[in-house]
Coordinates of C-alpha atoms in Angstrom, one line a residue:
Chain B
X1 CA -101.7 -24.3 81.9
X2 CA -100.4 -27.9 82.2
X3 CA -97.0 -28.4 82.3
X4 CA -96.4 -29.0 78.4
X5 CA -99.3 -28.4 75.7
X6 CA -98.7 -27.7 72.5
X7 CA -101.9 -25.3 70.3
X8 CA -102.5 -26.4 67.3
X9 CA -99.0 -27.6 66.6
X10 CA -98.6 -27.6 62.6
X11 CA -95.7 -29.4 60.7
X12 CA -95.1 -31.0 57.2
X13 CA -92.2 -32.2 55.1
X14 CA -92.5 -30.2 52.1
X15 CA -96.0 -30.6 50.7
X16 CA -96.5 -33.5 52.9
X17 CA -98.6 -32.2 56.1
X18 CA -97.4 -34.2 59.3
X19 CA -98.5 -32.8 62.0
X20 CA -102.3 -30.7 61.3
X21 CA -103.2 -28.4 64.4
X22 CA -102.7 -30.9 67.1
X23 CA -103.2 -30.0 70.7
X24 CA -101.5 -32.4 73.5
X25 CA -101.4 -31.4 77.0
X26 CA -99.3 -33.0 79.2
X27 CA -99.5 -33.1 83.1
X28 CA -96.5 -32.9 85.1
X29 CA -95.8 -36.5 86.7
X30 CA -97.5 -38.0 83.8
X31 CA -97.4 -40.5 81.3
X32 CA -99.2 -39.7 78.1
X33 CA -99.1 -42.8 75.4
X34 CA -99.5 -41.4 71.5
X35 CA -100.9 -44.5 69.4
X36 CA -101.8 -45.0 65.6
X37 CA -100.4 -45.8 62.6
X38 CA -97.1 -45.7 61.2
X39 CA -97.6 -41.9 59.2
X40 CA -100.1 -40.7 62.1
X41 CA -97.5 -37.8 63.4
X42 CA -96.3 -39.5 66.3
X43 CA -92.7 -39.4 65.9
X44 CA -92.6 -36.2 64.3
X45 CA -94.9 -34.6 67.1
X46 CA -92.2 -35.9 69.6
X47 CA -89.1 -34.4 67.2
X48 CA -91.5 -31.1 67.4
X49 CA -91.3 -31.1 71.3
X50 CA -87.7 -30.9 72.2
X51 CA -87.3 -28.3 69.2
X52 CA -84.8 -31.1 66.7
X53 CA -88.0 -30.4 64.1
X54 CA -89.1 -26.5 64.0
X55 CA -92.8 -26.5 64.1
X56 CA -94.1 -24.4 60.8
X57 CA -96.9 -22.8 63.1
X58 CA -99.0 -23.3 66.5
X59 CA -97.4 -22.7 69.9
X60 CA -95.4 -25.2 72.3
X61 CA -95.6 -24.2 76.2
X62 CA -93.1 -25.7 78.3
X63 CA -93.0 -24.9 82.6
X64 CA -94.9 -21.5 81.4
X65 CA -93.2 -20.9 78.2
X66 CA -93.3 -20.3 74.7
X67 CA -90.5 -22.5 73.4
X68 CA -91.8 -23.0 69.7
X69 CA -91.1 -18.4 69.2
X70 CA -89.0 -18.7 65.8
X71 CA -85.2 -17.9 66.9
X72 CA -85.3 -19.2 70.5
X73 CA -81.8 -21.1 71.2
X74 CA -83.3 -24.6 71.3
X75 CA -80.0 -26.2 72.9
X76 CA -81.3 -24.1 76.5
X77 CA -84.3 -26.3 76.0
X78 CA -83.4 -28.9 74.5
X79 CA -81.2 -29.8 77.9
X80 CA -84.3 -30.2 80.1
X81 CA -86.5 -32.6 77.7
X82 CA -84.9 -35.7 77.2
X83 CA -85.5 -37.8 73.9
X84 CA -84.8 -41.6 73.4
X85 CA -85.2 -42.8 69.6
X86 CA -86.1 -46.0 68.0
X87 CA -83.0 -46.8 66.8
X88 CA -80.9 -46.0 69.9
X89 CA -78.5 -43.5 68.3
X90 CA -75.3 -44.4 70.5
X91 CA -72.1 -42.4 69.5
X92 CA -70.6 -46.1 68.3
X93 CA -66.6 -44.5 68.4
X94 CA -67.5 -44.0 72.5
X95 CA -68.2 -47.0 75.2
X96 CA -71.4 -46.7 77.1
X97 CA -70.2 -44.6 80.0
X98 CA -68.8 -42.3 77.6
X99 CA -71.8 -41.9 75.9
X100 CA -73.3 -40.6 78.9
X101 CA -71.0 -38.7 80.2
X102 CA -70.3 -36.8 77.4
X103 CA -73.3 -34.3 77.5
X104 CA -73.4 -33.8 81.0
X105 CA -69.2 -32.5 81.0
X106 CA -70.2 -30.0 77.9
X107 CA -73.1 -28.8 79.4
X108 CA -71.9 -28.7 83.1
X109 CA -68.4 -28.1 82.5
X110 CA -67.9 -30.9 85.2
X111 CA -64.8 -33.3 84.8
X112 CA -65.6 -36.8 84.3
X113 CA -65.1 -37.7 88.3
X114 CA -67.2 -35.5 89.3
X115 CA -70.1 -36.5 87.1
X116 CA -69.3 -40.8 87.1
X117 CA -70.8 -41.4 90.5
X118 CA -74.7 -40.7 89.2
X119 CA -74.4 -41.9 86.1
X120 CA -72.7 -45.2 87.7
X121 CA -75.7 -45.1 89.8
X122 CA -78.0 -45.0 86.8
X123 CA -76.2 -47.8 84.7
X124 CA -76.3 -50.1 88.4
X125 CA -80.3 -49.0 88.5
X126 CA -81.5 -50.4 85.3
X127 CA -79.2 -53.7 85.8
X128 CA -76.0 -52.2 83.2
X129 CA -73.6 -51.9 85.6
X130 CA -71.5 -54.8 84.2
X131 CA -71.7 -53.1 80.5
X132 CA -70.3 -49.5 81.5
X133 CA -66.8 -49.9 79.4
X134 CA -68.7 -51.7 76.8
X135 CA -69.1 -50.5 73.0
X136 CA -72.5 -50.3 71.4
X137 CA -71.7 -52.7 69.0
X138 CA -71.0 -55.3 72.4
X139 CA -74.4 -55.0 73.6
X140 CA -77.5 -56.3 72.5
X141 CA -80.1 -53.9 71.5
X142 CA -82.1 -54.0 74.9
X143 CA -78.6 -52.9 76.2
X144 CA -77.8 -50.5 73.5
X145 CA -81.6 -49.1 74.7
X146 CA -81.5 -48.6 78.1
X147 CA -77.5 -47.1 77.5
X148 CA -79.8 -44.6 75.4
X149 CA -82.6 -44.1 78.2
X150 CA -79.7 -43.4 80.9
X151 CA -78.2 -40.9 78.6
X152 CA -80.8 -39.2 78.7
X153 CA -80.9 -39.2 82.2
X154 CA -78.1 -38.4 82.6
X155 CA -78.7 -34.4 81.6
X156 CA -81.7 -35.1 84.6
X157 CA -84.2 -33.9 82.0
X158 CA -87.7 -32.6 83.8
X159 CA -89.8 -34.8 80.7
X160 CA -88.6 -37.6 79.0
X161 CA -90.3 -38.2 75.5
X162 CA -89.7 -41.9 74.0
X163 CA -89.4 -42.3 70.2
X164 CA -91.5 -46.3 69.2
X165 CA -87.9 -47.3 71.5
X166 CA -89.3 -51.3 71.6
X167 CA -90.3 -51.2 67.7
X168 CA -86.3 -52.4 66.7
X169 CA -85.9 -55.1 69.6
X170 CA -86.6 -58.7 69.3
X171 CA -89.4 -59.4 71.3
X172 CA -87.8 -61.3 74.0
X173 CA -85.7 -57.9 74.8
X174 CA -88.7 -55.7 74.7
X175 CA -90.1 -56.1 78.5
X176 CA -86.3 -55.1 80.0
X177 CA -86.9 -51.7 78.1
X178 CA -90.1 -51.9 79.7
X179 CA -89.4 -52.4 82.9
X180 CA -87.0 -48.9 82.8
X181 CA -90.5 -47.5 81.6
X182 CA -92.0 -48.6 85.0
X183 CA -89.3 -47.4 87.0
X184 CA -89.2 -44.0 85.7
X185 CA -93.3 -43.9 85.9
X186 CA -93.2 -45.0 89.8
X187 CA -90.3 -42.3 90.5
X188 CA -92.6 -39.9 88.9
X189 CA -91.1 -38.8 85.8
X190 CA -93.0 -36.9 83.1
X191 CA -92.8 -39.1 80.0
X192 CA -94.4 -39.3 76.8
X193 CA -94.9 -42.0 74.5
X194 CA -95.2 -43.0 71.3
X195 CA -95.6 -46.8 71.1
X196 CA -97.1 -49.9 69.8
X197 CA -97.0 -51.7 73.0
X198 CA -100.8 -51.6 73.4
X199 CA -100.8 -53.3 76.5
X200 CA -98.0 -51.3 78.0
X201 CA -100.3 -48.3 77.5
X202 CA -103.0 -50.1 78.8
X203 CA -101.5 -50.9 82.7
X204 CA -99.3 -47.4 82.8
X205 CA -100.1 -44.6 80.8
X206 CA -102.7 -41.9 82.6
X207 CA -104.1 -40.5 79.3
X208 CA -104.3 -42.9 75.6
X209 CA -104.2 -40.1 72.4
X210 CA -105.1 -42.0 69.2
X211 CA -103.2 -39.5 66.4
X212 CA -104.9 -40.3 62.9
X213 CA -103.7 -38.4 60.0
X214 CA -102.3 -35.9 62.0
X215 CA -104.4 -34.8 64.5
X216 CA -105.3 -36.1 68.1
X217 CA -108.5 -37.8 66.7
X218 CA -109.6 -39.0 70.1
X219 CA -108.1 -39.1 74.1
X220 CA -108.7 -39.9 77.1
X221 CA -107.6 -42.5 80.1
X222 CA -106.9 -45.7 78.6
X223 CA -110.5 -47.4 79.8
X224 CA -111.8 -45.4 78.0
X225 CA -109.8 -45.3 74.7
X226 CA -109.1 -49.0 74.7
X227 CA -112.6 -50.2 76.5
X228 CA -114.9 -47.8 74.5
X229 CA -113.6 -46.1 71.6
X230 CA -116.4 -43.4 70.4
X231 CA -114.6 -43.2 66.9
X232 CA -114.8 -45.4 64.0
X233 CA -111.5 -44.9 63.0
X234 CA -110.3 -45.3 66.6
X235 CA -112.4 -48.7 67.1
X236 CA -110.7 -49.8 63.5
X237 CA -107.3 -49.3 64.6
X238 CA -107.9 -50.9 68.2
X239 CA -109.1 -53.9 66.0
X240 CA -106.3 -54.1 63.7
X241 CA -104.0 -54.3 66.5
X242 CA -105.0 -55.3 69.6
Chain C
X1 CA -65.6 -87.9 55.2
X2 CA -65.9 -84.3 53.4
X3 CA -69.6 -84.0 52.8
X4 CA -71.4 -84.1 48.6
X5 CA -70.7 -79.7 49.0
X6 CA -67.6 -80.4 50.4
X7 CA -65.9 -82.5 47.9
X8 CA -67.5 -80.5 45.2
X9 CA -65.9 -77.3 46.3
X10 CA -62.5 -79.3 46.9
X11 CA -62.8 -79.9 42.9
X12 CA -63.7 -76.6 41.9
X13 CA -60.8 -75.0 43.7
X14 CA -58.2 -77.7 42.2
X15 CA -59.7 -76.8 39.0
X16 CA -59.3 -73.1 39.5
X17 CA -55.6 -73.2 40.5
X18 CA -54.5 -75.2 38.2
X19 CA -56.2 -73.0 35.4
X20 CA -54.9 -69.8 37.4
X21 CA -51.2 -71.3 37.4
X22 CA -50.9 -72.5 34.3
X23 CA -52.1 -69.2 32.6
X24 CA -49.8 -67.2 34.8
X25 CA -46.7 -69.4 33.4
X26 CA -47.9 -68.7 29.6
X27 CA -47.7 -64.7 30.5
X28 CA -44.3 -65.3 32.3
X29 CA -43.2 -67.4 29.4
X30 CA -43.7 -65.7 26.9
X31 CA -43.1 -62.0 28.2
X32 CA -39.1 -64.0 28.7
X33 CA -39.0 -65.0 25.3
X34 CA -40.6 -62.5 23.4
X35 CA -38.8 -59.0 24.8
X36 CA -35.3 -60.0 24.5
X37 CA -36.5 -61.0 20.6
X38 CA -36.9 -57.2 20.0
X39 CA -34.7 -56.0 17.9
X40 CA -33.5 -53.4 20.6
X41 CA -33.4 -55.3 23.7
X42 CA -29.6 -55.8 24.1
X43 CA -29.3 -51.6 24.0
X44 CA -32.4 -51.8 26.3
X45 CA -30.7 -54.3 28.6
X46 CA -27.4 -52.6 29.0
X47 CA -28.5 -49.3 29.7
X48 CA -31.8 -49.8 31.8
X49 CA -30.7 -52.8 33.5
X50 CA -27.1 -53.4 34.2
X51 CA -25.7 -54.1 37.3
X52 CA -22.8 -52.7 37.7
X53 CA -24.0 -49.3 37.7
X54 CA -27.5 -51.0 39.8
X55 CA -24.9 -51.7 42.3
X56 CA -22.8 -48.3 42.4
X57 CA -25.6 -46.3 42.7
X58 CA -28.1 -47.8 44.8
X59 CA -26.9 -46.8 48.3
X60 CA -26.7 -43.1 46.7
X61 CA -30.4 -43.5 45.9
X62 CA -31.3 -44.4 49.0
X63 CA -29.4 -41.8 51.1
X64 CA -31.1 -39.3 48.4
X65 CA -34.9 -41.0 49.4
X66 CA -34.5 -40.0 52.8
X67 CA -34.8 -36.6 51.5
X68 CA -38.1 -37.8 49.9
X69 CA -39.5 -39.4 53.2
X70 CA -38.3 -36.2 55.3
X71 CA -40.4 -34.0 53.2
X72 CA -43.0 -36.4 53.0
X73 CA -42.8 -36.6 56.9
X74 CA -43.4 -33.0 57.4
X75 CA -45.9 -32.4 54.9
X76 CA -48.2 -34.9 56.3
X77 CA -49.4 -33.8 59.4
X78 CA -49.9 -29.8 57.7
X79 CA -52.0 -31.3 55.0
X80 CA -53.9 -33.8 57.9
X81 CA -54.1 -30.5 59.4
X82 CA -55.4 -27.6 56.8
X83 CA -57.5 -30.3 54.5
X84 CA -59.5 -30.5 58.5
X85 CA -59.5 -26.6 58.4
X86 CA -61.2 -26.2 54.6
X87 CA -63.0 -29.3 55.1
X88 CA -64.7 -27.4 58.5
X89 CA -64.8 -24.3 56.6
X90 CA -66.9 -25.7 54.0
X91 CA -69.6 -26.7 56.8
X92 CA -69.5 -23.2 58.1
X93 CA -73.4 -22.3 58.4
X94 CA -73.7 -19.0 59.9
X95 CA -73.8 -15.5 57.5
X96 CA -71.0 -14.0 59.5
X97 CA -68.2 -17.0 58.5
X98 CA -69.6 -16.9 54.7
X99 CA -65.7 -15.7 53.7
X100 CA -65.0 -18.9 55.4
X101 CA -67.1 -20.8 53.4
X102 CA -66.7 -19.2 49.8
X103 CA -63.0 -19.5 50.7
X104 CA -62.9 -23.3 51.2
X105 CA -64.9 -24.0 47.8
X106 CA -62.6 -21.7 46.2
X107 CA -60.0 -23.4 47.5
X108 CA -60.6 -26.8 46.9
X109 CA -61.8 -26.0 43.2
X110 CA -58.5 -24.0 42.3
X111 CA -55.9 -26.4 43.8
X112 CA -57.9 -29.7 42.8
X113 CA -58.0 -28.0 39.2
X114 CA -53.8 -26.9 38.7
X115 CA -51.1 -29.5 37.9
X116 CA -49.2 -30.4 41.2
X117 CA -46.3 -29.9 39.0
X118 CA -47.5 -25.7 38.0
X119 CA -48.2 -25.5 41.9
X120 CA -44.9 -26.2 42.4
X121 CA -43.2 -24.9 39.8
X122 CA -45.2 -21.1 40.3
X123 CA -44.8 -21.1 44.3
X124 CA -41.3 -22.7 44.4
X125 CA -39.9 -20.0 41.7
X126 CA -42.1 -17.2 42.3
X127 CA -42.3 -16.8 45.9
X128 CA -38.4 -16.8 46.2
X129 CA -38.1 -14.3 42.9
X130 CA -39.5 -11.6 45.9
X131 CA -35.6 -11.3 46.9
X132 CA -36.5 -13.5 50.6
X133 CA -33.0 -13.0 52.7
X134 CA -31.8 -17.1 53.4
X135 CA -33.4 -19.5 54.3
X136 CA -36.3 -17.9 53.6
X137 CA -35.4 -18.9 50.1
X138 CA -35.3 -22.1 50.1
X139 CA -37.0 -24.6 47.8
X140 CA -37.2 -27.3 50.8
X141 CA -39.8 -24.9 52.5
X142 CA -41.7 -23.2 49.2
X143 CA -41.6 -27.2 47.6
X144 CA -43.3 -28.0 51.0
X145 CA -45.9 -25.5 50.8
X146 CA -46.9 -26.1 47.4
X147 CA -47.8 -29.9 47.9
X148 CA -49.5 -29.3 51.0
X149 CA -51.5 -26.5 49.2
X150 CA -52.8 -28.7 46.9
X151 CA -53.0 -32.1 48.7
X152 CA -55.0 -30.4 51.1
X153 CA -58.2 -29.8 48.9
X154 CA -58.1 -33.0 48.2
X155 CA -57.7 -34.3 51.8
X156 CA -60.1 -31.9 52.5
X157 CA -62.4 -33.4 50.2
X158 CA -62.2 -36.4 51.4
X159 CA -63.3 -35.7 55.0
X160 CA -66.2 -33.7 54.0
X161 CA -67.1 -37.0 51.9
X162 CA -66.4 -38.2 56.0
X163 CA -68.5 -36.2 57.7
X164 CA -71.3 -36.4 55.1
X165 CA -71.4 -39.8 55.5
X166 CA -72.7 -39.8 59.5
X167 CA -76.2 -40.7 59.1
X168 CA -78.6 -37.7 60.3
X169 CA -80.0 -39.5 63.6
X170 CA -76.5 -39.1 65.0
X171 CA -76.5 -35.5 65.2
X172 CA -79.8 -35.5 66.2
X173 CA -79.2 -37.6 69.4
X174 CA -76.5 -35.2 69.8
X175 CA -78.1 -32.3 69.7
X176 CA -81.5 -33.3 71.4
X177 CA -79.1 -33.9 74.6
X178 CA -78.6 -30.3 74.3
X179 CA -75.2 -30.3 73.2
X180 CA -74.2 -26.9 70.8
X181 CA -73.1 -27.1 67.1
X182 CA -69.7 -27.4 67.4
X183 CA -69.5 -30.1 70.1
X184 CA -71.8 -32.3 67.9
X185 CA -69.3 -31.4 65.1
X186 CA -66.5 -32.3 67.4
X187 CA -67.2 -34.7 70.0
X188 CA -69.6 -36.8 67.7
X189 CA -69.5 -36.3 64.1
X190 CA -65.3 -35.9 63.0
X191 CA -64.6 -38.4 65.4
X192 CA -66.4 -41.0 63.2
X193 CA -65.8 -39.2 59.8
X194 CA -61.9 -39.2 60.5
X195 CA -62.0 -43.3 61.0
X196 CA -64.3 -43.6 58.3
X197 CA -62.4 -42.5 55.5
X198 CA -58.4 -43.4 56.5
X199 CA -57.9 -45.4 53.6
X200 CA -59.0 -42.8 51.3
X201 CA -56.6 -41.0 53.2
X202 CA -54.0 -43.6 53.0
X203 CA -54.7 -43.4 49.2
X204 CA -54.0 -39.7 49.2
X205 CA -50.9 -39.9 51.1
X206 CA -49.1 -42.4 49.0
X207 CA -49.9 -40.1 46.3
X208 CA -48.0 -37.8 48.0
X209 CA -45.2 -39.9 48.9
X210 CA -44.5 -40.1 45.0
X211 CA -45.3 -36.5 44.3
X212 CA -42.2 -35.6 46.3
X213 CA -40.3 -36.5 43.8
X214 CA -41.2 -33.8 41.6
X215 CA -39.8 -31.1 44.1
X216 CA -36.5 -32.3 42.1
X217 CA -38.3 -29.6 39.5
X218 CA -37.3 -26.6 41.7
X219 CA -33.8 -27.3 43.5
X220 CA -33.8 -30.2 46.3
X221 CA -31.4 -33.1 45.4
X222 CA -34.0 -36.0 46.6
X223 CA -34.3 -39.2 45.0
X224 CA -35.4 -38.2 41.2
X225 CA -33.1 -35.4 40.8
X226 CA -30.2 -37.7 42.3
X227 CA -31.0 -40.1 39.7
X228 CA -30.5 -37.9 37.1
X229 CA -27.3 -37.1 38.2
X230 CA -26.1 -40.8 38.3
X231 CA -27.6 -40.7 34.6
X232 CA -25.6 -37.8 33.4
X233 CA -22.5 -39.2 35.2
X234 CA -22.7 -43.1 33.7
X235 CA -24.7 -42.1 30.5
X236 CA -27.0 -45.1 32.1
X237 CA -30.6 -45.2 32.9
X238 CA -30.1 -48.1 35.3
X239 CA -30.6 -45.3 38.6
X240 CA -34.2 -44.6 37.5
X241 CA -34.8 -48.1 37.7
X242 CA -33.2 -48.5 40.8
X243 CA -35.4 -45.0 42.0
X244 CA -38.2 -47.1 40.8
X245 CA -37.5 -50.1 43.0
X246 CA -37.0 -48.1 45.8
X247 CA -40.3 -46.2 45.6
X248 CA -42.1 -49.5 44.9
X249 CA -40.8 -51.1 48.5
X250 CA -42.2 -48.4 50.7
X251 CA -45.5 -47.6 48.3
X252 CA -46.6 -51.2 47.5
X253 CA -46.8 -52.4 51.5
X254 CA -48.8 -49.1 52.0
X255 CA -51.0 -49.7 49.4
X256 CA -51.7 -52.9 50.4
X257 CA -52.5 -52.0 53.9
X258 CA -55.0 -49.2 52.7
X259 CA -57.0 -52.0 50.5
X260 CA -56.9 -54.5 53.5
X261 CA -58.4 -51.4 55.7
X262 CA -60.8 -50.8 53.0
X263 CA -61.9 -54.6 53.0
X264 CA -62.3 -54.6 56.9
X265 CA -63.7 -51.7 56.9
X266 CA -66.7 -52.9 54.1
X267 CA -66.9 -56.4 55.9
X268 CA -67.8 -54.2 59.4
X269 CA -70.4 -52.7 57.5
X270 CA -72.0 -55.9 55.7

């Protein structure tokens, strides 16, 4: 069994169906892109994952376990997949190097001394050490971003699953984000994906899954998906955006 | 040289001051001559507003405040305290603290829904009626409890208004770095609730300030009650005026200072 797979993963909001039976499988030392269109499932799929959306049926294996059994304490879980949102989501009353420290001393039960060395090393690794004692509202959103991304990092998370986080920069502040994306993929972190960076997908990601209407419509390495779509409504898409 | 926009604006602001004083002088004016027309203004004058008795009474009225500002002082930080405590209670989401949870809207509903004045008056009579040995007795403490009984539903109120207004995706990063329940609550939600609503708070707490005053009701010779004295003494409502004045310095500034708070706080989020 790979490393995380979810079988016929079903979610909706109300009447509204989401997710339909989808079935991802994830290799450790991945990186698995999710494209489509805004609706497809993507983000909710990715909420489904680290457990902050329970699935209404269908299973979720993660490292050899059931983690989608109703009544499992998702915060155990929840500790060892890392999440980075769209709309970076930093605690505003806290400066950056609170932010990250704050998980890591409730969860460890380290002090603050103990834990600042790594996460100073992270901030200094993606090019923020110069912003650690800064607010979110002082940084600019590639900043506030990569904050989020070392974060998560921070709780040394064995996936990391990343939420559209280019869709809310301006363009020019996109490819820094990027870069982390790079960095994280050469070191061998498990990551997936949601994105409309096409050509990010393109160079990086190991295996392209085109969600349409809530199931994984078509997959594959992104040659494949990208060079020769077999489905209309893949080849449509493609079209639309590339 | 101003530019076109400029000198335009320029004019319009002239124009507006001008219109803005001379209305203002009208009011003045007329409120000057008009009230001591009345027929009972001189009787008004001499016994609401004479200076002698302004004079003999004033530093009385304010030793007496002090009484009002002590009280005021201690209640605070209870009510800060317990409106935090109902306020959490009514977020309570697991069966076993359902009590909890029924006892903060019950709570809020019954003192948000009595007259501060019965709170007082049923507390500060009825609790020492049970025969309590001194100082047990003592209207300072039951006068205490009974306003911050019932400022604490609404202070409680108003954080829950607080922590409801933390969008969603907060407590979702929160929790999706694995931290529990109660550290979201703590570490990431009240933190930004409490800031959020300190002028609503303010609000509440000048409220308060004034609602001291009607402790007087049940035995403690604060400000009000001290007045009335002066009044029985002179046959002269000139103290209440003077109470008045005294209430208006410390209550106005606050005021202020909670509408300039609420302005930033609107312009941060614009």
């Amino acid at each position: 069994m790979a490393f995380l797979e979810t079988r016929g993963l079903i979610k909706a909001y109300g009447d509204n169906p989401v997710c339909r039976g989808i079935d991802l499988t994830v290799e450790k030392g991945s990186l698995v892109c999710l494209i489509g269109a805004s609706g497809s499932g993507k983000s909710t799929l990715l909420k489904c994952l680290n457990l902050l959306e329970p699935v209404d049926d269908g299973e979720i294996h993660f490292d050899g376990e059931d983690i989608s059994i109703p009544g499992l304490d998702p915060q155990r879980v929840r500790q060892r997949i890392g999440i980075v949102f769209q709309s970076y989501n930093l605690f505003p009353h806290m400066n950056a190097m609170e932010n990250v420290l704050l998980a890591p001393r409730r969860v460890t039960g380290q002090s603050r001394e103990a834990l600042r060395p790594e996460a100073e090393a992270l901030f200094k690794r993606f090019g923020l050490g110069d912003h650690m004692t800064h607010f979110p509202d002082q940084l600019s959103g590639g900043q506030q971003q990569r904050v989020a991304i070392v974060r998560a990092l921070a709780m040394r998370p064995e996936i990391m699953l990343f939420d559209e986080i280019t869709s809310a920069l301006d363009p020019e502040l996109v490819g820094e984000v990027l870069d982390v994306l790079r960095a994280l993929r050469e070191e061998g972190m498990t990551m997936v994906l949601a994105t409309h960076e096409m050509g990010f997908a393109r160079e990086l990601a190991d295996k392209v899954c085109f969600l349409d209407a809530g199931v994984i419509l078509e997959e594959g390495p992104p040659e494949q998906v990208f060079g020769a779509p077999k489905e209309a409504r893949t080849k449509a898409f493609l079209s639309r955006v590339l | 040289m101003p530019t076109r926009r400029q000198q335009y604006e320029a004019r319009i602001r002239r124009r507006s001051a001008l219109i803005a004083g001379g209305s203002t002088a009208l009011v003045i004016a007329a409120v000057l001559l008009l009230v001591p027309m009345a027929p009972g203004w001189p009787a008004v004058k001499k016994s609401f507003f004479n200076a002698d008795v302004f004079a003999k009474t004033f530093p009385g009225l304010l030793d007496a405040f002090l009484w009002d500002v002590a009280i005021f002082l201690w209640s605070a930080p209870l009510i800060f305290a317990l409106g935090l405590l109902i306020a959490l209670a009514r977020d309570a989401r697991s069966p076993a603290l359902y009590p909890v949870r029924l006892f903060g809207v019950l709570y809020t509903d019954i003192f948000r829904g009595v007259p501060v004045i019965l709170v007082i008056y049923l507390i500060g009579f009825g609790i020492p009626g049970l025969g309590l040995p001194r100082p047990w007795n003592s209207p300072y403490i039951w006068g205490t409890v009974a306003l911050v009984l019932t400022y604490s539903a609404y202070v409680a109120e108003v954080f829950r208004t607080g922590i409801e207004s933390i969008h969603q995706s907060q407590r979702s990063a929160a929790l999706s770095l694995g931290l529990s329940n109660r550290d979201v609550m703590r570490y990431v939600i009240l933190p930004q609730a409490v800031r959020k609503v300190v002028p609503a708070n303010m609000n509440i707490f000048i409220a308060l300030q004034k609602d001291v005053a009607l402790l007087s009701f049940i035995g403690p010779v604060e400000i009000f009650r001290q007045a009335g004295v002066y009044k029985s003494l002179m046959a002269n409502f000139t103290p209440y005026v003077g109470a008045a004045l005294i209430f208006l310095a410390l209550t106005i500034p606050a005021t202020r200072y909670a509408d300039h708070l609420l302005a930033k706080q609107r312009r941060a989020r614009s």
